[in-house]
PDB file of C-alpha atoms in Angstrom:
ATOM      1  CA  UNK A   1     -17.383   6.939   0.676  1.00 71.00           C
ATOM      2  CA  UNK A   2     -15.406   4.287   1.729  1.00 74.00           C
ATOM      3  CA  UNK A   3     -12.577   5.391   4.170  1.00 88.00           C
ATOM      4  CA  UNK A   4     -10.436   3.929   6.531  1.00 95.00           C
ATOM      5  CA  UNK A   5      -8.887   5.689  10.110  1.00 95.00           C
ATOM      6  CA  UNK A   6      -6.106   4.218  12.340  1.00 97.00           C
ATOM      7  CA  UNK A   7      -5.378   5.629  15.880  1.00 97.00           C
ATOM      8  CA  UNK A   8      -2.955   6.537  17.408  1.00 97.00           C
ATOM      9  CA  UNK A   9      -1.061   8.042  15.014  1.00 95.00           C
ATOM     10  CA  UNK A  10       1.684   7.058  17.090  1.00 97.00           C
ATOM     11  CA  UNK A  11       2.878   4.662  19.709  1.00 98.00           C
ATOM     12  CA  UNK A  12       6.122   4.397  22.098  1.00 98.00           C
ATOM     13  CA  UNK A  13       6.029   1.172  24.113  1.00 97.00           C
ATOM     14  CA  UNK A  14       8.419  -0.388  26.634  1.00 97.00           C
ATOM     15  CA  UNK A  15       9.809  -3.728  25.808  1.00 97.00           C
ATOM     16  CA  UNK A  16       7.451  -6.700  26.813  1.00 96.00           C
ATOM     17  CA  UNK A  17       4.320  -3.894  27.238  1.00 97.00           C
ATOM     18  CA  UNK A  18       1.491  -4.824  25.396  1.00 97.00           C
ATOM     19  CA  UNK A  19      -1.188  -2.808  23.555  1.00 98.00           C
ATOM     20  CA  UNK A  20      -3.022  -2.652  20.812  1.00 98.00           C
ATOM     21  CA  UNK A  21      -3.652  -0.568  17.637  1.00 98.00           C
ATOM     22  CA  UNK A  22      -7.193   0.714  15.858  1.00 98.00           C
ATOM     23  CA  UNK A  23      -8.045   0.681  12.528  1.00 98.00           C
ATOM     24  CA  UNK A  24     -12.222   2.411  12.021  1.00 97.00           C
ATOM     25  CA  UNK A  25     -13.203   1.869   8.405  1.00 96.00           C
ATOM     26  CA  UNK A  26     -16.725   2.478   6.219  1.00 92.00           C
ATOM     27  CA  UNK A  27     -16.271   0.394   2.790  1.00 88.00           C
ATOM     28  CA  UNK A  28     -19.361  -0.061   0.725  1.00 86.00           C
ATOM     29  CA  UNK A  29     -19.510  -4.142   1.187  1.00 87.00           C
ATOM     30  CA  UNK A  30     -16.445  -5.834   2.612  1.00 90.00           C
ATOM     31  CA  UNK A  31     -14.248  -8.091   0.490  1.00 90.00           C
ATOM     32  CA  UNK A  32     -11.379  -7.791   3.285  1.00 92.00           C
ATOM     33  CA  UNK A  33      -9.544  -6.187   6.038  1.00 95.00           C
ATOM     34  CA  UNK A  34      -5.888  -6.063   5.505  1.00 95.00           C
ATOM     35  CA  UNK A  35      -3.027  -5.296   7.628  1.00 97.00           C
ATOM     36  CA  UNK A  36       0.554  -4.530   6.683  1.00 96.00           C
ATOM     37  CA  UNK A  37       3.816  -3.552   8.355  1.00 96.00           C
ATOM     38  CA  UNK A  38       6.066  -0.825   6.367  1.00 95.00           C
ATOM     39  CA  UNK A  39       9.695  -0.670   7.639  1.00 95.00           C
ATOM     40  CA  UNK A  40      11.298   3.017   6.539  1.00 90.00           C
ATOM     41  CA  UNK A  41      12.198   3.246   2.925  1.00 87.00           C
ATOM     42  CA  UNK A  42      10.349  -0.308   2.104  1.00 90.00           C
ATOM     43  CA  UNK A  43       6.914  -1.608   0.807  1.00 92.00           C
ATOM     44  CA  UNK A  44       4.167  -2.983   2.910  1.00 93.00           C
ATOM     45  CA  UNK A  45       4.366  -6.318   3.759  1.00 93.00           C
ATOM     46  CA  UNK A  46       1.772  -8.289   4.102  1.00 92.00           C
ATOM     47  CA  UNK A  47       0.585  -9.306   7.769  1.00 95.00           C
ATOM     48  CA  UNK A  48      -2.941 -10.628   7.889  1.00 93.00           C
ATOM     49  CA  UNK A  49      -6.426 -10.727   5.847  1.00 94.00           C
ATOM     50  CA  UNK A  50      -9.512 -10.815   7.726  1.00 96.00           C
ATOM     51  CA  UNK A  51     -12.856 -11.389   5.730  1.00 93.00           C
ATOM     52  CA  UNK A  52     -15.731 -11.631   8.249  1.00 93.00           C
ATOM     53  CA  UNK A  53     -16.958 -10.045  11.733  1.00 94.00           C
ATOM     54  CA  UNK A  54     -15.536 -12.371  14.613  1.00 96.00           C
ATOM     55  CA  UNK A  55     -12.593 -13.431  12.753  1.00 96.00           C
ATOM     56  CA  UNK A  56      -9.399 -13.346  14.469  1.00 97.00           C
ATOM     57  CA  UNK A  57      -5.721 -14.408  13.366  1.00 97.00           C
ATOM     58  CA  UNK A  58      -2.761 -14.881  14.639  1.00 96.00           C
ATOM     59  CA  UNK A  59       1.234 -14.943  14.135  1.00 94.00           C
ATOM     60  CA  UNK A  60       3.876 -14.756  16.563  1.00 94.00           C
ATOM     61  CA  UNK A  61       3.175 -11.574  18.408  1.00 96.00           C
ATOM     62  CA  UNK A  62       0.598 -10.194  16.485  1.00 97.00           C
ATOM     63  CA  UNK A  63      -3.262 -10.796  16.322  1.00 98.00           C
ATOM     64  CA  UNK A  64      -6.046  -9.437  14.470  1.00 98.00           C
ATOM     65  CA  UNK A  65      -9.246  -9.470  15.122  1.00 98.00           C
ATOM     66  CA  UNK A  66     -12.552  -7.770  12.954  1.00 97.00           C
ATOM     67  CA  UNK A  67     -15.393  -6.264  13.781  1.00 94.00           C
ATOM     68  CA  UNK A  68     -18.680  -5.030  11.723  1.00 92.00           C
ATOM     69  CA  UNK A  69     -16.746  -1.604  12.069  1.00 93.00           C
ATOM     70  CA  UNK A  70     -13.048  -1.543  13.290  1.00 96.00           C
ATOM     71  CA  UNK A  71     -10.475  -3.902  13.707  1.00 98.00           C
ATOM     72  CA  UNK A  72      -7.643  -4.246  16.010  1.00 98.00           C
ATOM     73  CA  UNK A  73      -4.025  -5.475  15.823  1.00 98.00           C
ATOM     74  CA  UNK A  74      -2.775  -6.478  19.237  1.00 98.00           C
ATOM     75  CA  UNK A  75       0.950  -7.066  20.130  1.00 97.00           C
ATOM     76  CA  UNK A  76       1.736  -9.101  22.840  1.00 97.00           C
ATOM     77  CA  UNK A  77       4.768  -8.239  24.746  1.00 97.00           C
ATOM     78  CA  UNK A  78       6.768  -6.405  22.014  1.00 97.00           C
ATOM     79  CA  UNK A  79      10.408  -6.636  20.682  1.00 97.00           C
ATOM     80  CA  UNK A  80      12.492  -3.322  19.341  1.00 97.00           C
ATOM     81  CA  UNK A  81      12.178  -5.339  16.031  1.00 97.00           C
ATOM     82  CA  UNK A  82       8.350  -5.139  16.078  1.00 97.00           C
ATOM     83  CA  UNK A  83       8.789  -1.306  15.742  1.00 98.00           C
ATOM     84  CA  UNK A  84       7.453  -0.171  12.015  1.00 97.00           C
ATOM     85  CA  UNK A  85       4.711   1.799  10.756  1.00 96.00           C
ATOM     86  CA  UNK A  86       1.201  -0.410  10.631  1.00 97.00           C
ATOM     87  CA  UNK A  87      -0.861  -0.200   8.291  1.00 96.00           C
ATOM     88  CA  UNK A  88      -4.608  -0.724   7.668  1.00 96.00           C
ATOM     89  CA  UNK A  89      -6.277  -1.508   4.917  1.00 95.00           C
ATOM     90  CA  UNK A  90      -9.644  -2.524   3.048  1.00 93.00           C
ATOM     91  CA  UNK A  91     -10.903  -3.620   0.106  1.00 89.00           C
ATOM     92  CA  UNK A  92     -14.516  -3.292  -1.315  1.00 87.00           C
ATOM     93  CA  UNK A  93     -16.540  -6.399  -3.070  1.00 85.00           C
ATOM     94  CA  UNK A  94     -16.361  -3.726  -6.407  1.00 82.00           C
ATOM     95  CA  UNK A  95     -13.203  -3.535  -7.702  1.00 74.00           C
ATOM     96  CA  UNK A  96      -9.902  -3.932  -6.551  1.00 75.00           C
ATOM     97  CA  UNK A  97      -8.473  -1.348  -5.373  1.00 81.00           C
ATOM     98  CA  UNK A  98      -7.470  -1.217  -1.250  1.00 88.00           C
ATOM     99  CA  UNK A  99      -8.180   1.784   1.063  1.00 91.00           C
ATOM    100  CA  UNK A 100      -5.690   2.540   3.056  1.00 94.00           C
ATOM    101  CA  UNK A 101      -5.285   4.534   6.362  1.00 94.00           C
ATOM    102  CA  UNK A 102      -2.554   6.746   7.496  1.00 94.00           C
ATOM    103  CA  UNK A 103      -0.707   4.123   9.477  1.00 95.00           C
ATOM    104  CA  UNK A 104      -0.135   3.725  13.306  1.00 97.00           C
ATOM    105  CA  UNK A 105       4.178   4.546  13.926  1.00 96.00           C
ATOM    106  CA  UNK A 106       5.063   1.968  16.954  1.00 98.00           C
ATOM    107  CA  UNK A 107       8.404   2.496  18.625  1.00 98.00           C
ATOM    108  CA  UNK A 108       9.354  -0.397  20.906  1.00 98.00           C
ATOM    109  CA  UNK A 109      11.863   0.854  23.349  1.00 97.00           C
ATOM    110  CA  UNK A 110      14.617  -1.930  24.976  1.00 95.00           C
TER     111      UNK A 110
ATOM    112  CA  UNK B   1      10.133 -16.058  -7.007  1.00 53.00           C
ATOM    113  CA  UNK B   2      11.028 -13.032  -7.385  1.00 71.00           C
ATOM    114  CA  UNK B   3       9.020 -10.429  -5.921  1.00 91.00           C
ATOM    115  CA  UNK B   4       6.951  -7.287  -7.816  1.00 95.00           C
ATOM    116  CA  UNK B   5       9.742  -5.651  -8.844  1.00 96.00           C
ATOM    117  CA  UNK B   6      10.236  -1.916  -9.005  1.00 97.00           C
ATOM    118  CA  UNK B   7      13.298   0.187 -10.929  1.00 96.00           C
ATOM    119  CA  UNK B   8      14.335   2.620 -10.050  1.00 97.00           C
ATOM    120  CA  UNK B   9      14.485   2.406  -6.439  1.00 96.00           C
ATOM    121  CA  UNK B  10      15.371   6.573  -6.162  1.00 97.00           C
ATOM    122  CA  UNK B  11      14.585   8.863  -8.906  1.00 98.00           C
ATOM    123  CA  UNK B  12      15.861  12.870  -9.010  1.00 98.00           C
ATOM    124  CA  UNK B  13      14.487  14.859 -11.614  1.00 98.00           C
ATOM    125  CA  UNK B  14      14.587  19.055 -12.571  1.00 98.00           C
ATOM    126  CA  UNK B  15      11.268  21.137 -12.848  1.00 98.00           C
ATOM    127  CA  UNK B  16       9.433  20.416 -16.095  1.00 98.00           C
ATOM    128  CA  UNK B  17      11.400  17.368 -16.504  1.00 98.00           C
ATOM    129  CA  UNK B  18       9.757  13.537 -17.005  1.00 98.00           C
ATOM    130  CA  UNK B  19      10.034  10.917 -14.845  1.00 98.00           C
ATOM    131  CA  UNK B  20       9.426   7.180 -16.072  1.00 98.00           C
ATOM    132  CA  UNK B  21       8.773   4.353 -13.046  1.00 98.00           C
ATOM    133  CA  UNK B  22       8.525   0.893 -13.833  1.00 98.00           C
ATOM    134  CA  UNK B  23       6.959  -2.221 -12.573  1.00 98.00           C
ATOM    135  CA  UNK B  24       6.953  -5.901 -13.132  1.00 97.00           C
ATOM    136  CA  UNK B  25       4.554  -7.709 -11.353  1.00 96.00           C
ATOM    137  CA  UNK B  26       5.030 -11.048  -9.863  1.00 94.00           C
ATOM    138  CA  UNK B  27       5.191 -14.197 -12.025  1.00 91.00           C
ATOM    139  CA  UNK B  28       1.530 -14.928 -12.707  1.00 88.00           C
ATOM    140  CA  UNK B  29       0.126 -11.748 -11.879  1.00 91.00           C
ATOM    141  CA  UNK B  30      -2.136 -10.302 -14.257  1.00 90.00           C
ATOM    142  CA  UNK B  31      -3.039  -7.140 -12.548  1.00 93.00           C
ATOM    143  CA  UNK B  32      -1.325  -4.038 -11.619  1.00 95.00           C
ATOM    144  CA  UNK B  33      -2.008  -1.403  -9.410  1.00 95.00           C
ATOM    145  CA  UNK B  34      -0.018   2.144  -8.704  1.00 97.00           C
ATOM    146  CA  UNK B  35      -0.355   3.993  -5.742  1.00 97.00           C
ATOM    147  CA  UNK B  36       1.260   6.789  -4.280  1.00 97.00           C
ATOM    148  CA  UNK B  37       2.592   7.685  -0.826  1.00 94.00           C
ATOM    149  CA  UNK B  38       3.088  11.189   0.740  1.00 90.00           C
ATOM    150  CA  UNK B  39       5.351  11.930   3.541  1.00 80.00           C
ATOM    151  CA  UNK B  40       3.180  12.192   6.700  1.00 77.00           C
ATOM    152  CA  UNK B  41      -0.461  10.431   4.461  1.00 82.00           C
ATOM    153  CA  UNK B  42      -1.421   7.028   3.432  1.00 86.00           C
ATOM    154  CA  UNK B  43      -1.172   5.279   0.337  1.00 93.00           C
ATOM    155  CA  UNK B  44      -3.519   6.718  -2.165  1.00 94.00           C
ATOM    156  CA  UNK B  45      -4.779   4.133  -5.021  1.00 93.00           C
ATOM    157  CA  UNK B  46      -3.960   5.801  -8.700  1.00 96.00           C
ATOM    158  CA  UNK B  47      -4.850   3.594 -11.236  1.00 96.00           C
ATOM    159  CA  UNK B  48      -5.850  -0.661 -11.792  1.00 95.00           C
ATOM    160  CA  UNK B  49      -4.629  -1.827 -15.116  1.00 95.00           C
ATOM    161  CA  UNK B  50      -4.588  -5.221 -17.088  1.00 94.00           C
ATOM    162  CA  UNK B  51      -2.579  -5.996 -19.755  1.00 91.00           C
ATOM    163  CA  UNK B  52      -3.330  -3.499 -22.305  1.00 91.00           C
ATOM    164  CA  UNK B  53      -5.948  -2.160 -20.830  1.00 94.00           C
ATOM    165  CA  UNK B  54      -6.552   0.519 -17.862  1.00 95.00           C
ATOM    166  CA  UNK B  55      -9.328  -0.748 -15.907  1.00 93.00           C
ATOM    167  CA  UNK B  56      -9.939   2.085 -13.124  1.00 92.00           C
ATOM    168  CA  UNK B  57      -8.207   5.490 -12.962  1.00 94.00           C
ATOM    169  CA  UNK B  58     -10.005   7.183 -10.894  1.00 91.00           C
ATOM    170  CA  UNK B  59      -7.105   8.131  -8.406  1.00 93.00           C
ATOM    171  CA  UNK B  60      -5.021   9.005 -11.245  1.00 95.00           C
ATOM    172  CA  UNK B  61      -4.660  13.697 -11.485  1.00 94.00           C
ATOM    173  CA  UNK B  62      -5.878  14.427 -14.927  1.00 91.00           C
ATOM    174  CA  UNK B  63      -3.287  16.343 -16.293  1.00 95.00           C
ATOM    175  CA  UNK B  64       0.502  15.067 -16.844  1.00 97.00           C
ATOM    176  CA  UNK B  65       0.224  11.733 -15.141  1.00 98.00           C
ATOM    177  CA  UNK B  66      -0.254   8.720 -17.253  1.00 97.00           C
ATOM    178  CA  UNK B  67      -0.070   5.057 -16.850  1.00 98.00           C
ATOM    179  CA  UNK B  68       0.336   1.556 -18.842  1.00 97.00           C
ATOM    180  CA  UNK B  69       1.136  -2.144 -18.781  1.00 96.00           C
ATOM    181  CA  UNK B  70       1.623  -3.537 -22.592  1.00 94.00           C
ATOM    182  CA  UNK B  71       1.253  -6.959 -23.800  1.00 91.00           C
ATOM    183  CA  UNK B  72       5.486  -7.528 -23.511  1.00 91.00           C
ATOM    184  CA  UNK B  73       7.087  -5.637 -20.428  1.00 93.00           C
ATOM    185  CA  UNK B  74       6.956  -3.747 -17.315  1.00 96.00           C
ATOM    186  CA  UNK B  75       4.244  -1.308 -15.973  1.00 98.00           C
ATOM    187  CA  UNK B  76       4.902   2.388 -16.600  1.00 98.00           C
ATOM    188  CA  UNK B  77       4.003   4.913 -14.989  1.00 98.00           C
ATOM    189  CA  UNK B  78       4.502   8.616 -16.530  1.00 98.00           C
ATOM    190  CA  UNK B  79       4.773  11.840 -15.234  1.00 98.00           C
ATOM    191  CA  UNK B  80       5.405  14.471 -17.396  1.00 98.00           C
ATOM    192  CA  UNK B  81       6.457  18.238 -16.808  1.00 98.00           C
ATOM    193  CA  UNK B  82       6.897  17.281 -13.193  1.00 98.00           C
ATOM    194  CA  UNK B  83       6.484  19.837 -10.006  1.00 97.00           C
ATOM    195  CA  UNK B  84       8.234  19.743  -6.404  1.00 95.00           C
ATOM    196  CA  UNK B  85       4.534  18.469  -5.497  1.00 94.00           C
ATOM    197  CA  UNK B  86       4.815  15.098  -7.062  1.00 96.00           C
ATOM    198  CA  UNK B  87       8.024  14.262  -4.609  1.00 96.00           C
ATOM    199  CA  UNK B  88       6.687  11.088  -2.999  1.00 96.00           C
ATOM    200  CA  UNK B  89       7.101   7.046  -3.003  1.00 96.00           C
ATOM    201  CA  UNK B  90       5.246   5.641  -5.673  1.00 98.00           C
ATOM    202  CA  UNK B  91       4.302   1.951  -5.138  1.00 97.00           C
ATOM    203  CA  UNK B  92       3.324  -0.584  -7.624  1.00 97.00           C
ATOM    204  CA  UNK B  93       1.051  -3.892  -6.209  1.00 95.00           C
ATOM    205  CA  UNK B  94       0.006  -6.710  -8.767  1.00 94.00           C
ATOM    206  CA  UNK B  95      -2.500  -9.780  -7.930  1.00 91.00           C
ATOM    207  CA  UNK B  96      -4.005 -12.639  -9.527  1.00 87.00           C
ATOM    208  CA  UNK B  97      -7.341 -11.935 -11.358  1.00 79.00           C
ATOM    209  CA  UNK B  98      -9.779 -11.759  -8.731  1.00 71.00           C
ATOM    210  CA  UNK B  99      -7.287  -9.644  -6.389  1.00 72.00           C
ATOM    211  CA  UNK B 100      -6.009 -12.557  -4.910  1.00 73.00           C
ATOM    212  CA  UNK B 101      -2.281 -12.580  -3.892  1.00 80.00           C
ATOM    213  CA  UNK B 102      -2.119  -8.610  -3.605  1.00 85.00           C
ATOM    214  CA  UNK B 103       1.713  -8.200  -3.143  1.00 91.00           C
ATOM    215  CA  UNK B 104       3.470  -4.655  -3.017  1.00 93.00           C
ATOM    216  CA  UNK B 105       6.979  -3.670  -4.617  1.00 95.00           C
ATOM    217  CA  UNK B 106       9.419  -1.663  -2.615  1.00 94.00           C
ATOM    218  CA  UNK B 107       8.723   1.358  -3.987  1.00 96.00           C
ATOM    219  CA  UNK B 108      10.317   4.231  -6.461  1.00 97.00           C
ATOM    220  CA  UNK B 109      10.971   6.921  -4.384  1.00 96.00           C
ATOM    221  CA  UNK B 110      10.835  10.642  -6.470  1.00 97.00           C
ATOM    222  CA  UNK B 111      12.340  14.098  -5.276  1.00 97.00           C
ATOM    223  CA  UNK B 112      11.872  17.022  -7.355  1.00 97.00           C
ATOM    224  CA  UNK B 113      14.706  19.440  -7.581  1.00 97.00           C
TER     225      UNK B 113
END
């Protein structure tokens, strides 16, 4: 069954202290690896799409990089306006539909 | 450009009452997708549709909840005799064929009273 898990669940981080989130996934063939940022009360928006192991992409503070089995968003000395809930998402080569995982909460503190 | 566009943005509805969310995907989209979101889970796919034709429910409950995009107009997606359980944000994503340009709405968010 294809099924996606991001860790932590949550994250408090001083200003300017990097770290990185987790997203673990099993998908039946890999079209892509998404990741989105969801502010409160808002849709996700759209961060990166990853397509292959080894891939790795970048913008502003943010990178993401894909393995066979996980992937990982770093952030790069944060800003209180990099705190949102993260999420992680996949999509299979049959149909589609996207997998999503619970989300990772980050809290940048000034 | 205007985005994939949602209405309403908050919806209150009674016990046993029906609640009607719409969507309009982006301007060249072809495909629409609704998913739901409960406080404290993850978005959980519902149902892929194409014009005027459903394409995968299989995230869809079986009984009261119903869902489609017509040749003119927005997406709808129907939820009769509705229950305190069905209080969530429901979110509406269109793409290109071929998934391409997956963009989400801002969501209609539901409370049963």
């Amino acid at each position: 069954e294809d099924q996606v898990t991001q860790s932590p669940e949550a994250l408090r981080l001083q200003e300017g202290e990097s770290s990185s989130l987790n997203c673990s996934y099993t998908v039946s063939g890999l079209r892509g690896l998404f990741w989105y940022r969801q502010d409160p009360g808002k849709g996700p928006e759209f961060l990166f799409t990853l397509y292959s192991a080894g891939e790795e992409k970048e913008k502003e503070r943010l990178k993401a990089t894909l393995t066979k089995k996980e992937s990982f968003l770093h952030i790069t000395a944060p800003k209180p306006e990099d705190s949102a809930t993260y999420l992680c998402a996949v999509q299979a080569r049959t149909g589609n539909q996207f997998y999503f995982g619970t989300g990772t909460s980050l809290t940048v503190i000034p | 450009n205007a985005g994939v566009m949602q209405n309403p943005r908050h919806l209150v509805r009674r016990r046993g009452q029906e609640a009607r969310l719409r969507c309009s995907p982006m301007k060249g989209h072809s495909h629409v997708y609704w998913y739901r979101q409960l406080p404290e889970e993850g978005l959980k796919f519902m149902v892929y549709l194409q014009k005027e034709n459903i394409i995968d429910e299989s995230g869809m409950p079986k009984e009261r909840f119903s869902a489609e995009f017509p040749k003119e107009g927005p997406s709808i997606l129907r939820i009769q005799q509705v229950v305190r359980g069905d209080s969530a944000a429901y979110f509406c994503a269109s793409s290109r064929q071929g998934g391409q340009d997956y963009t989400f709405g801002s969501g209609t968010r539901l409370t049963v009273v």
